[in-house]
Coordinates of C-alpha atoms in Angstrom, one line a residue:
Chain A
X1 CA 41.8 -196.7 -234.5
X2 CA 44.5 -196.8 -231.9
X3 CA 44.5 -195.6 -228.3
X4 CA 47.4 -193.4 -229.3
X5 CA 45.2 -191.3 -231.5
X6 CA 42.6 -191.0 -228.8
X7 CA 45.2 -189.9 -226.3
X8 CA 46.8 -187.5 -228.7
X9 CA 43.4 -186.0 -229.2
X10 CA 42.6 -185.7 -225.5
X11 CA 46.1 -184.2 -225.0
X12 CA 45.4 -181.4 -227.6
X13 CA 42.0 -180.7 -226.0
X14 CA 43.1 -180.7 -222.4
X15 CA 46.3 -178.7 -223.0
X16 CA 44.7 -176.1 -225.2
X17 CA 41.7 -175.7 -222.9
X18 CA 43.9 -175.3 -219.9
X19 CA 45.9 -172.7 -221.7
X20 CA 42.9 -170.8 -222.9
X21 CA 41.5 -170.7 -219.4
X22 CA 44.7 -169.3 -218.1
X23 CA 44.8 -166.7 -220.8
X24 CA 41.2 -166.0 -221.5
X25 CA 39.8 -165.5 -218.0
X26 CA 42.3 -162.9 -217.0
X27 CA 41.8 -161.2 -220.4
X28 CA 38.1 -161.2 -219.8
X29 CA 38.6 -159.7 -216.3
X30 CA 41.0 -157.1 -217.7
X31 CA 38.5 -156.2 -220.5
X32 CA 35.9 -155.7 -217.8
X33 CA 38.1 -153.5 -215.5
X34 CA 39.3 -151.4 -218.5
X35 CA 36.3 -151.0 -220.7
X36 CA 38.1 -149.0 -223.4
X37 CA 40.9 -151.5 -223.8
X38 CA 38.2 -154.2 -223.4
X39 CA 36.4 -153.1 -226.5
X40 CA 39.6 -153.6 -228.5
X41 CA 40.2 -157.0 -226.9
X42 CA 36.8 -158.2 -227.6
X43 CA 36.9 -157.1 -231.2
X44 CA 40.2 -158.8 -231.8
X45 CA 39.0 -162.0 -230.2
X46 CA 35.9 -161.8 -232.4
X47 CA 38.1 -161.3 -235.5
X48 CA 40.3 -164.3 -234.8
X49 CA 37.2 -166.4 -234.6
X50 CA 36.3 -165.4 -238.2
X51 CA 39.5 -166.8 -239.6
X52 CA 39.1 -170.5 -240.5
X53 CA 40.9 -172.8 -238.1
X54 CA 42.7 -174.5 -240.9
X55 CA 44.1 -171.2 -242.2
X56 CA 45.3 -170.3 -238.7
X57 CA 47.0 -173.7 -238.4
X58 CA 48.6 -173.3 -241.8
X59 CA 49.9 -169.9 -240.9
X60 CA 51.2 -171.0 -237.6
X61 CA 52.9 -174.1 -239.1
X62 CA 55.1 -171.7 -241.0
X63 CA 56.3 -170.3 -237.7
X64 CA 56.3 -173.3 -235.4
X65 CA 56.7 -176.2 -237.7
X66 CA 54.4 -179.3 -238.1
X67 CA 53.8 -180.5 -234.5
X68 CA 51.2 -180.6 -231.8
X69 CA 52.3 -177.3 -230.4
X70 CA 51.1 -175.6 -233.6
X71 CA 47.8 -177.4 -233.3
X72 CA 47.5 -176.4 -229.6
X73 CA 48.2 -172.7 -230.2
X74 CA 45.7 -172.6 -233.0
X75 CA 43.0 -174.2 -230.9
X76 CA 43.8 -171.7 -228.1
X77 CA 43.4 -168.7 -230.4
X78 CA 40.1 -170.2 -231.7
X79 CA 38.7 -170.8 -228.2
X80 CA 39.5 -167.4 -226.8
X81 CA 36.1 -166.1 -227.8
X82 CA 33.8 -168.2 -225.6
X83 CA 36.1 -167.8 -222.6
X84 CA 36.8 -164.1 -222.9
X85 CA 33.3 -163.2 -223.8
X86 CA 31.6 -165.3 -221.1
X87 CA 34.0 -164.0 -218.5
X88 CA 33.3 -160.4 -219.6
X89 CA 29.5 -160.9 -219.9
X90 CA 29.3 -162.6 -216.5
X91 CA 31.1 -159.7 -214.8
X92 CA 29.0 -157.1 -216.6
X93 CA 25.8 -158.9 -215.6
X94 CA 26.5 -158.4 -211.8
X95 CA 23.9 -156.1 -210.5
X96 CA 25.2 -152.5 -210.1
X97 CA 23.3 -152.4 -206.8
X98 CA 25.5 -155.2 -205.4
X99 CA 28.6 -153.5 -206.7
X100 CA 27.6 -150.3 -204.9
X101 CA 26.8 -152.2 -201.7
X102 CA 30.2 -153.8 -201.8
X103 CA 31.7 -150.3 -202.0
X104 CA 29.5 -149.1 -199.2
X105 CA 30.7 -151.9 -197.0
X106 CA 34.2 -150.7 -197.5
X107 CA 35.6 -153.3 -199.9
X108 CA 38.5 -152.2 -202.0
X109 CA 38.6 -152.8 -205.8
X110 CA 40.3 -156.2 -205.5
X111 CA 38.1 -157.5 -202.7
X112 CA 35.0 -156.4 -204.6
X113 CA 36.3 -158.1 -207.8
X114 CA 37.2 -161.4 -206.1
X115 CA 34.4 -161.7 -203.5
X116 CA 31.5 -160.3 -205.3
X117 CA 31.9 -159.8 -209.0
X118 CA 34.0 -162.8 -209.9
X119 CA 32.2 -165.1 -207.6
X120 CA 28.8 -164.1 -209.1
X121 CA 30.1 -164.3 -212.6
X122 CA 31.6 -167.8 -212.1
X123 CA 28.6 -169.8 -213.5
X124 CA 28.9 -167.8 -216.7
X125 CA 32.7 -168.5 -216.9
X126 CA 32.1 -172.2 -216.3
X127 CA 29.6 -172.2 -219.2
X128 CA 32.3 -170.6 -221.4
X129 CA 34.7 -173.3 -220.3
X130 CA 32.2 -176.0 -221.1
X131 CA 31.6 -174.6 -224.6
X132 CA 35.4 -174.3 -225.0
X133 CA 36.0 -178.0 -224.2
X134 CA 33.2 -179.3 -226.5
X135 CA 34.4 -177.0 -229.3
X136 CA 38.0 -178.1 -228.8
X137 CA 37.1 -181.7 -229.4
X138 CA 35.8 -180.8 -232.9
X139 CA 38.5 -178.2 -233.7
X140 CA 41.3 -180.6 -232.7
X141 CA 40.3 -182.8 -235.7
X142 CA 42.2 -180.3 -237.9
X143 CA 45.3 -180.9 -235.8
X144 CA 46.2 -183.8 -238.1
X145 CA 47.0 -181.4 -241.0
X146 CA 49.7 -179.7 -239.0
X147 CA 51.2 -182.8 -237.5
X148 CA 49.2 -182.8 -234.3
X149 CA 47.9 -186.2 -234.7
X150 CA 44.7 -187.2 -233.0
X151 CA 41.4 -188.6 -234.3
X152 CA 41.5 -186.3 -237.3
X153 CA 44.0 -188.5 -239.0
X154 CA 41.6 -191.4 -238.8
X155 CA 38.7 -189.3 -240.3
X156 CA 41.1 -188.0 -243.0
X157 CA 42.2 -191.4 -243.9
X158 CA 38.7 -192.7 -244.0
X159 CA 37.7 -189.9 -246.4
X160 CA 40.7 -190.6 -248.6
X161 CA 40.0 -194.3 -249.0
X162 CA 36.3 -193.9 -248.7
X163 CA 36.0 -196.2 -245.8
X164 CA 32.7 -195.8 -244.2
X165 CA 33.5 -197.8 -241.1
X166 CA 36.6 -195.8 -240.4
X167 CA 34.7 -192.5 -240.6
X168 CA 31.9 -193.8 -238.5
X169 CA 34.3 -195.1 -235.8
X170 CA 36.2 -191.8 -235.7
X171 CA 33.0 -189.8 -235.5
X172 CA 31.5 -191.9 -232.8
X173 CA 34.6 -191.7 -230.7
X174 CA 34.6 -187.9 -231.0
X175 CA 31.0 -187.7 -230.1
X176 CA 31.6 -189.8 -227.0
X177 CA 34.5 -187.6 -226.1
X178 CA 32.3 -184.4 -226.5
X179 CA 29.5 -185.9 -224.4
X180 CA 32.0 -186.9 -221.7
X181 CA 33.5 -183.4 -221.4
X182 CA 30.1 -181.8 -221.6
X183 CA 28.7 -184.0 -218.9
X184 CA 31.8 -183.6 -216.6
X185 CA 31.7 -179.8 -216.9
X186 CA 27.9 -179.7 -216.6
X187 CA 28.3 -181.5 -213.3
X188 CA 31.0 -179.1 -212.2
X189 CA 28.7 -176.2 -213.1
X190 CA 25.9 -177.6 -211.0
X191 CA 28.2 -178.1 -208.1
X192 CA 29.9 -174.8 -208.1
X193 CA 27.5 -172.4 -209.7
X194 CA 24.2 -173.3 -208.4
X195 CA 24.6 -173.5 -204.7
X196 CA 23.0 -170.2 -204.0
X197 CA 20.4 -170.5 -206.7
X198 CA 18.7 -173.4 -205.1
X199 CA 15.6 -172.6 -203.1
X200 CA 14.6 -174.9 -200.4
X201 CA 10.9 -175.6 -200.4
Chain B
X1 CA 28.3 -135.4 -184.8
X2 CA 27.4 -135.2 -188.5
X3 CA 27.1 -131.9 -190.2
X4 CA 26.3 -131.1 -193.9
X5 CA 27.5 -127.7 -194.7
X6 CA 25.9 -126.1 -197.8
X7 CA 26.3 -129.4 -199.7
X8 CA 25.5 -129.2 -203.4
X9 CA 25.6 -131.8 -206.1
X10 CA 25.4 -131.4 -209.9
X11 CA 25.3 -133.9 -212.7
X12 CA 26.2 -132.5 -216.1
X13 CA 25.3 -128.9 -215.2
X14 CA 22.1 -129.8 -213.6
X15 CA 22.0 -129.2 -209.9
X16 CA 20.3 -132.0 -208.0
X17 CA 21.1 -130.9 -204.5
X18 CA 20.9 -127.2 -204.1
X19 CA 22.6 -126.5 -200.8
X20 CA 21.7 -128.8 -197.9
X21 CA 22.5 -127.8 -194.3
X22 CA 21.8 -130.6 -191.9
X23 CA 23.1 -131.4 -188.5
X24 CA 22.6 -134.8 -186.9
X25 CA 23.2 -135.4 -183.3
X26 CA 24.7 -138.6 -181.8
X27 CA 22.0 -141.2 -181.3
X28 CA 19.4 -139.4 -183.3
X29 CA 17.1 -141.1 -185.7
X30 CA 16.7 -138.8 -188.7
X31 CA 14.3 -139.6 -191.5
X32 CA 14.8 -138.0 -194.9
X33 CA 11.5 -137.8 -196.7
X34 CA 10.1 -136.3 -199.9
X35 CA 8.7 -137.1 -203.3
X36 CA 10.9 -139.2 -205.6
X37 CA 13.7 -137.2 -207.2
X38 CA 13.9 -134.8 -204.3
X39 CA 17.5 -135.7 -203.6
X40 CA 17.1 -137.7 -200.3
X41 CA 19.0 -140.8 -201.5
X42 CA 21.7 -138.6 -203.0
X43 CA 22.0 -136.8 -199.7
X44 CA 22.3 -140.1 -197.9
X45 CA 24.9 -141.6 -200.2
X46 CA 27.1 -138.5 -200.0
X47 CA 27.8 -139.4 -196.4
X48 CA 29.8 -142.6 -197.1
X49 CA 31.0 -141.1 -200.4
X50 CA 29.2 -143.4 -202.8
X51 CA 28.5 -140.0 -204.3
X52 CA 30.9 -137.1 -203.9
X53 CA 29.5 -133.7 -203.2
X54 CA 30.2 -131.1 -205.9
X55 CA 30.3 -128.2 -203.4
X56 CA 30.2 -127.8 -199.7
X57 CA 31.5 -130.3 -197.1
X58 CA 30.4 -132.9 -194.7
X59 CA 31.9 -133.1 -191.2
X60 CA 31.9 -136.2 -189.0
X61 CA 33.0 -135.7 -185.4
X62 CA 34.8 -132.5 -186.4
X63 CA 36.6 -133.9 -189.4
X64 CA 36.0 -133.3 -193.0
X65 CA 34.9 -136.7 -194.3
X66 CA 36.8 -136.3 -197.5
X67 CA 40.0 -136.3 -195.6
X68 CA 39.2 -139.5 -193.7
X69 CA 40.5 -142.9 -195.0
X70 CA 37.8 -144.2 -197.3
X71 CA 37.8 -147.8 -195.9
X72 CA 37.7 -146.5 -192.4
X73 CA 34.9 -144.1 -193.2
X74 CA 32.8 -146.8 -194.8
X75 CA 33.4 -149.5 -192.3
X76 CA 32.3 -147.1 -189.6
X77 CA 29.0 -146.4 -191.4
X78 CA 26.6 -149.3 -191.7
X79 CA 24.5 -149.5 -194.9
X80 CA 21.2 -151.1 -195.5
X81 CA 19.1 -151.1 -198.7
X82 CA 16.2 -153.2 -200.0
X83 CA 16.8 -156.9 -199.7
X84 CA 18.5 -157.1 -203.0
X85 CA 21.6 -155.8 -201.2
X86 CA 22.5 -159.1 -199.7
X87 CA 25.2 -160.9 -201.6
X88 CA 23.4 -163.9 -203.2
X89 CA 26.7 -165.9 -203.5
X90 CA 27.3 -165.7 -199.8
X91 CA 25.6 -167.5 -196.9
X92 CA 23.9 -165.6 -194.1
X93 CA 27.0 -166.0 -192.0
X94 CA 29.3 -164.7 -194.8
X95 CA 27.0 -161.8 -195.5
X96 CA 27.1 -160.7 -191.9
X97 CA 30.8 -161.2 -191.7
X98 CA 31.6 -159.0 -194.7
X99 CA 32.7 -155.9 -192.7
X100 CA 34.4 -157.9 -189.9
X101 CA 36.5 -159.6 -192.7
X102 CA 37.4 -156.3 -194.2
X103 CA 38.5 -155.1 -190.8
X104 CA 40.5 -158.3 -190.4
X105 CA 38.7 -159.5 -187.2
X106 CA 39.8 -162.9 -185.8
X107 CA 37.7 -165.8 -187.0
X108 CA 36.5 -166.7 -183.5
X109 CA 35.5 -163.1 -182.7
X110 CA 33.6 -162.9 -186.0
X111 CA 31.8 -166.1 -185.4
X112 CA 30.8 -165.1 -181.9
X113 CA 29.5 -161.8 -183.2
X114 CA 27.5 -163.5 -186.0
X115 CA 25.9 -165.8 -183.5
X116 CA 25.1 -163.0 -181.1
X117 CA 23.5 -160.9 -183.8
X118 CA 21.4 -163.8 -185.2
X119 CA 20.2 -164.5 -181.7
X120 CA 19.1 -160.9 -181.4
X121 CA 16.5 -161.5 -184.1
X122 CA 15.6 -165.0 -183.1
X123 CA 17.3 -166.7 -186.1
X124 CA 19.6 -169.3 -184.5
X125 CA 22.9 -169.7 -186.1
X126 CA 22.6 -173.5 -186.4
X127 CA 19.5 -173.1 -188.4
X128 CA 20.2 -170.1 -190.6
X129 CA 23.9 -169.5 -190.6
X130 CA 24.6 -171.7 -193.6
X131 CA 21.6 -170.7 -195.7
X132 CA 21.7 -168.5 -198.7
X133 CA 19.6 -165.3 -199.0
X134 CA 17.3 -166.9 -201.6
X135 CA 16.4 -169.6 -199.0
X136 CA 15.0 -166.9 -196.7
X137 CA 11.7 -165.0 -196.7
X138 CA 11.8 -161.3 -197.6
X139 CA 11.5 -160.3 -193.9
X140 CA 14.3 -162.6 -192.9
X141 CA 16.6 -161.3 -195.7
X142 CA 16.0 -157.8 -194.5
X143 CA 16.8 -158.7 -190.9
X144 CA 20.1 -160.1 -192.1
X145 CA 20.6 -156.9 -194.0
X146 CA 20.2 -154.9 -190.8
X147 CA 22.5 -157.3 -188.9
X148 CA 25.2 -157.0 -191.5
X149 CA 25.1 -153.2 -191.0
X150 CA 25.3 -153.7 -187.2
X151 CA 28.2 -156.3 -187.3
X152 CA 31.1 -154.1 -186.2
X153 CA 29.0 -151.8 -184.1
X154 CA 29.2 -148.7 -186.3
X155 CA 28.2 -145.5 -184.7
X156 CA 26.2 -144.5 -187.8
X157 CA 23.9 -146.5 -190.0
X158 CA 22.4 -145.4 -193.3
X159 CA 19.2 -146.9 -194.5
X160 CA 17.8 -146.4 -197.9
X161 CA 14.1 -147.5 -198.1
X162 CA 15.1 -150.7 -196.3
X163 CA 11.5 -151.9 -195.8
X164 CA 10.1 -150.8 -199.1
X165 CA 9.7 -154.2 -200.6
X166 CA 8.1 -155.9 -197.6
X167 CA 4.5 -156.6 -196.9
X168 CA 2.8 -154.3 -194.4
X169 CA 2.9 -156.7 -191.4
X170 CA 6.5 -157.7 -191.8
X171 CA 7.4 -154.1 -192.4
X172 CA 5.8 -153.0 -189.1
X173 CA 7.6 -155.7 -187.2
X174 CA 10.9 -154.8 -188.6
X175 CA 10.3 -151.1 -188.0
X176 CA 9.8 -151.8 -184.3
X177 CA 12.8 -154.1 -184.1
X178 CA 15.1 -151.4 -185.7
X179 CA 13.7 -148.7 -183.6
X180 CA 14.3 -150.8 -180.5
X181 CA 17.8 -151.7 -181.5
X182 CA 18.6 -148.1 -182.3
X183 CA 17.4 -146.9 -178.9
X184 CA 19.2 -149.6 -177.0
X185 CA 22.5 -149.2 -178.8
X186 CA 22.1 -145.4 -179.2
X187 CA 23.0 -145.6 -182.9
X188 CA 22.7 -142.6 -185.2
X189 CA 20.5 -143.5 -188.1
X190 CA 19.9 -141.6 -191.3
X191 CA 16.9 -143.2 -192.9
X192 CA 15.4 -142.5 -196.3
X193 CA 11.7 -143.2 -197.1
X194 CA 8.9 -141.8 -199.1
X195 CA 6.3 -143.2 -196.6
X196 CA 5.1 -140.6 -194.2
X197 CA 3.7 -143.2 -191.8
X198 CA 7.0 -144.9 -191.6
X199 CA 8.7 -141.5 -191.0
X200 CA 6.2 -140.7 -188.2
X201 CA 6.8 -144.0 -186.5
X202 CA 10.6 -144.1 -186.7
X203 CA 11.9 -140.5 -186.6
X204 CA 13.1 -138.3 -183.8
X205 CA 13.3 -135.7 -186.5
X206 CA 11.9 -135.6 -190.0
X207 CA 13.8 -133.8 -192.7
X208 CA 11.5 -133.0 -195.6
X209 CA 13.2 -132.5 -198.9
X210 CA 11.9 -131.3 -202.3
X211 CA 13.8 -130.5 -205.5
X212 CA 17.2 -130.7 -203.8
X213 CA 16.3 -128.5 -200.8
X214 CA 15.3 -129.0 -197.2
X215 CA 11.9 -127.5 -196.8
X216 CA 11.3 -128.4 -193.2
X217 CA 13.1 -130.1 -190.3
X218 CA 10.9 -131.0 -187.3
X219 CA 9.9 -133.7 -184.9
X220 CA 7.1 -135.9 -186.4
X221 CA 4.3 -134.3 -184.4
X222 CA 5.3 -130.8 -185.1
X223 CA 5.5 -131.5 -188.8
X224 CA 2.1 -133.0 -188.7
X225 CA 0.6 -130.1 -186.8
X226 CA 2.5 -127.3 -188.4
X227 CA 3.7 -128.2 -191.9
X228 CA 6.0 -125.4 -193.1
X229 CA 4.3 -124.9 -196.4
X230 CA 1.9 -126.1 -198.9
X231 CA 4.2 -128.8 -200.4
X232 CA 4.8 -130.4 -197.1
X233 CA 1.1 -130.2 -196.1
X234 CA 0.0 -131.7 -199.4
X235 CA 2.5 -134.5 -199.2
X236 CA 1.3 -135.4 -195.7
X237 CA -2.4 -135.2 -196.8
X238 CA -1.8 -137.3 -199.9
X239 CA -0.3 -140.1 -197.8
X240 CA -3.4 -140.3 -195.7
X241 CA -1.6 -139.2 -192.6
X242 CA -4.2 -136.5 -192.2
X243 CA -6.7 -139.0 -190.8
X244 CA -4.1 -140.5 -188.5
X245 CA -4.2 -138.6 -185.3
X246 CA -2.4 -141.1 -183.1
X247 CA 0.4 -139.6 -181.1
X248 CA -1.3 -136.2 -181.0
X249 CA -2.3 -135.4 -177.4
X250 CA -4.5 -132.9 -175.7
X251 CA -1.3 -131.0 -174.7
X252 CA -0.4 -130.5 -178.3
X253 CA -3.6 -128.7 -179.1
X254 CA -4.4 -126.8 -175.9
X255 CA -4.1 -123.1 -175.4
X256 CA -2.3 -122.4 -172.2
X257 CA -4.3 -120.5 -169.7
X258 CA -4.5 -119.9 -166.0
X259 CA -7.4 -119.3 -163.7
X260 CA -9.6 -121.8 -165.5
X261 CA -12.4 -123.6 -164.0
X262 CA -14.2 -126.7 -165.2
X263 CA -17.9 -126.1 -165.6
X264 CA -21.0 -127.7 -167.0
X265 CA -20.0 -126.8 -170.5
X266 CA -16.6 -128.5 -170.2
X267 CA -15.0 -131.9 -169.9
X268 CA -11.7 -132.5 -168.2
X269 CA -8.9 -134.6 -169.7
X270 CA -5.3 -135.6 -169.0
X271 CA -2.6 -133.7 -170.9
X272 CA -1.2 -137.0 -172.2
X273 CA -4.5 -138.3 -173.5
X274 CA -4.6 -138.8 -177.2
X275 CA -7.0 -136.7 -179.2
X276 CA -8.4 -139.8 -180.9
X277 CA -9.3 -141.3 -177.5
X278 CA -10.9 -138.1 -176.4
X279 CA -13.2 -138.1 -179.4
X280 CA -14.2 -141.7 -178.8
X281 CA -14.7 -141.3 -175.0
X282 CA -16.8 -138.2 -174.9
X283 CA -19.8 -136.9 -176.8
X284 CA -18.2 -133.6 -177.7
X285 CA -21.5 -132.2 -179.1
X286 CA -22.5 -131.7 -175.4
X287 CA -19.6 -129.5 -174.5
X288 CA -18.0 -126.3 -175.6
X289 CA -14.6 -126.6 -173.9
X290 CA -12.1 -129.3 -173.1
X291 CA -10.1 -128.5 -170.0
X292 CA -6.7 -130.1 -169.8
X293 CA -5.1 -131.0 -166.5
X294 CA -1.6 -132.2 -165.8
X295 CA -0.6 -135.3 -163.8
X296 CA -1.1 -133.5 -160.5
X297 CA -4.7 -132.6 -161.5
X298 CA -4.0 -128.9 -162.1
X299 CA -5.8 -127.3 -164.9
X300 CA -3.2 -126.0 -167.4
X301 CA -5.1 -125.1 -170.5
X302 CA -8.1 -125.6 -172.6
X303 CA -9.2 -126.6 -176.1
X304 CA -12.4 -125.2 -177.5
X305 CA -14.4 -127.9 -179.1
X306 CA -14.7 -125.7 -182.2
X307 CA -11.0 -125.5 -182.7
X308 CA -10.6 -129.3 -182.2
X309 CA -13.2 -130.0 -184.8
X310 CA -11.5 -127.6 -187.1
X311 CA -8.2 -129.6 -186.6
X312 CA -10.0 -132.8 -187.2
X313 CA -11.5 -131.8 -190.5
X314 CA -8.1 -130.5 -191.5
X315 CA -6.6 -133.9 -190.8
X316 CA -9.2 -135.9 -192.6

């Protein structure tokens, strides 16, 4: 195991997750604001999820060549589901009474979206992001097949030469990475999402 | 200042509001009451265009409210609903400052106003300003709801069963507070409730609605004494108001007459005296007539004990 592999892996995870947040959250908001188009978006996102990651990577490799970009794009496609869905579900779960109250106060559509709906949906969105990061750590393992590098190559090699120690090391590193991201984002969730949920006794 | 002109509302061919004509004067406290589904909330929400009328028009200060700028219309009409209406993601301060922010008030001015309002209900800013609605009791939340509606001094406030979810004691306190604020600031309030006692306590005028129509508009006492028809009477009786005779005075029941004289068969009371007190104070079985005198001591009318008893049984 080399630090290079770990860094490659983290690179794939962080870049793909950042991209998927930048694409997925606005897509989820759009799907909420335009329910008809939204149904199509959600169906497409669902469908993408059903294609095996390895197949997506293979197909994309034909277009983009064997490099980490291909891996990153594949991961992004695969992770759209939790982000778009959670954003959409979060927005839809905001009480209609609060939406009406926002209207009654004189908020325009954008003010209502930003100050009421998005703000209240934010804990849901953070949960989606958390799921995305943890999933990305696992999915990025396949990156090695399309030249993305990362810890996948270590696992792959371990399987090829039937080296138990190599497989175990790779797996443990991945687990530590997952737990790290999960904890980090769990902390962020508590910080940002829960302020108004706390009840002082 | 507010005028509903033959306002109708239909949903999918079904007419919910069947022609409401209603005029509300400046500073008046009007309570819309009636059984659930009578259209009172719809009538209320049509004023700030949360619901658009299908037919007819609503005029505010001589202008058709559909031709007014929507944001201007809504920021000039305060809105209070049950406590769920506070934004849970915002602090007390932020909740109160919602409308000032929409109107782009300066920060300093907003903060001063928030502090002023919180002081008005004895909830100091330092203690409560940064709290979230969930950290407050139901009564406190509803106070903040009222303050939020008052923030920019709107001339009109709409209240949709604002105290429905509160316990009776808190409800009574808040009713008094709102009534006091309304009188002091001369705000026009349209208030929806299904609670007749609440209506009696708050209203200058009660508008009784049923099945999308206004059945009766009258000041509380008049509605109590002279319900326009069976539906109104039954509604009042069902709510137990019948046994509540407070606010009804001797003057309300007396028959005007001149040349009266008090005699052995009569007792003399003040015109302003409440019927309930009269019953407690005198043993009415000993008398046949109750003579009513005005503040100068002049006899101005009489009530026969028979008719009083008749009224009392009716109210039971």
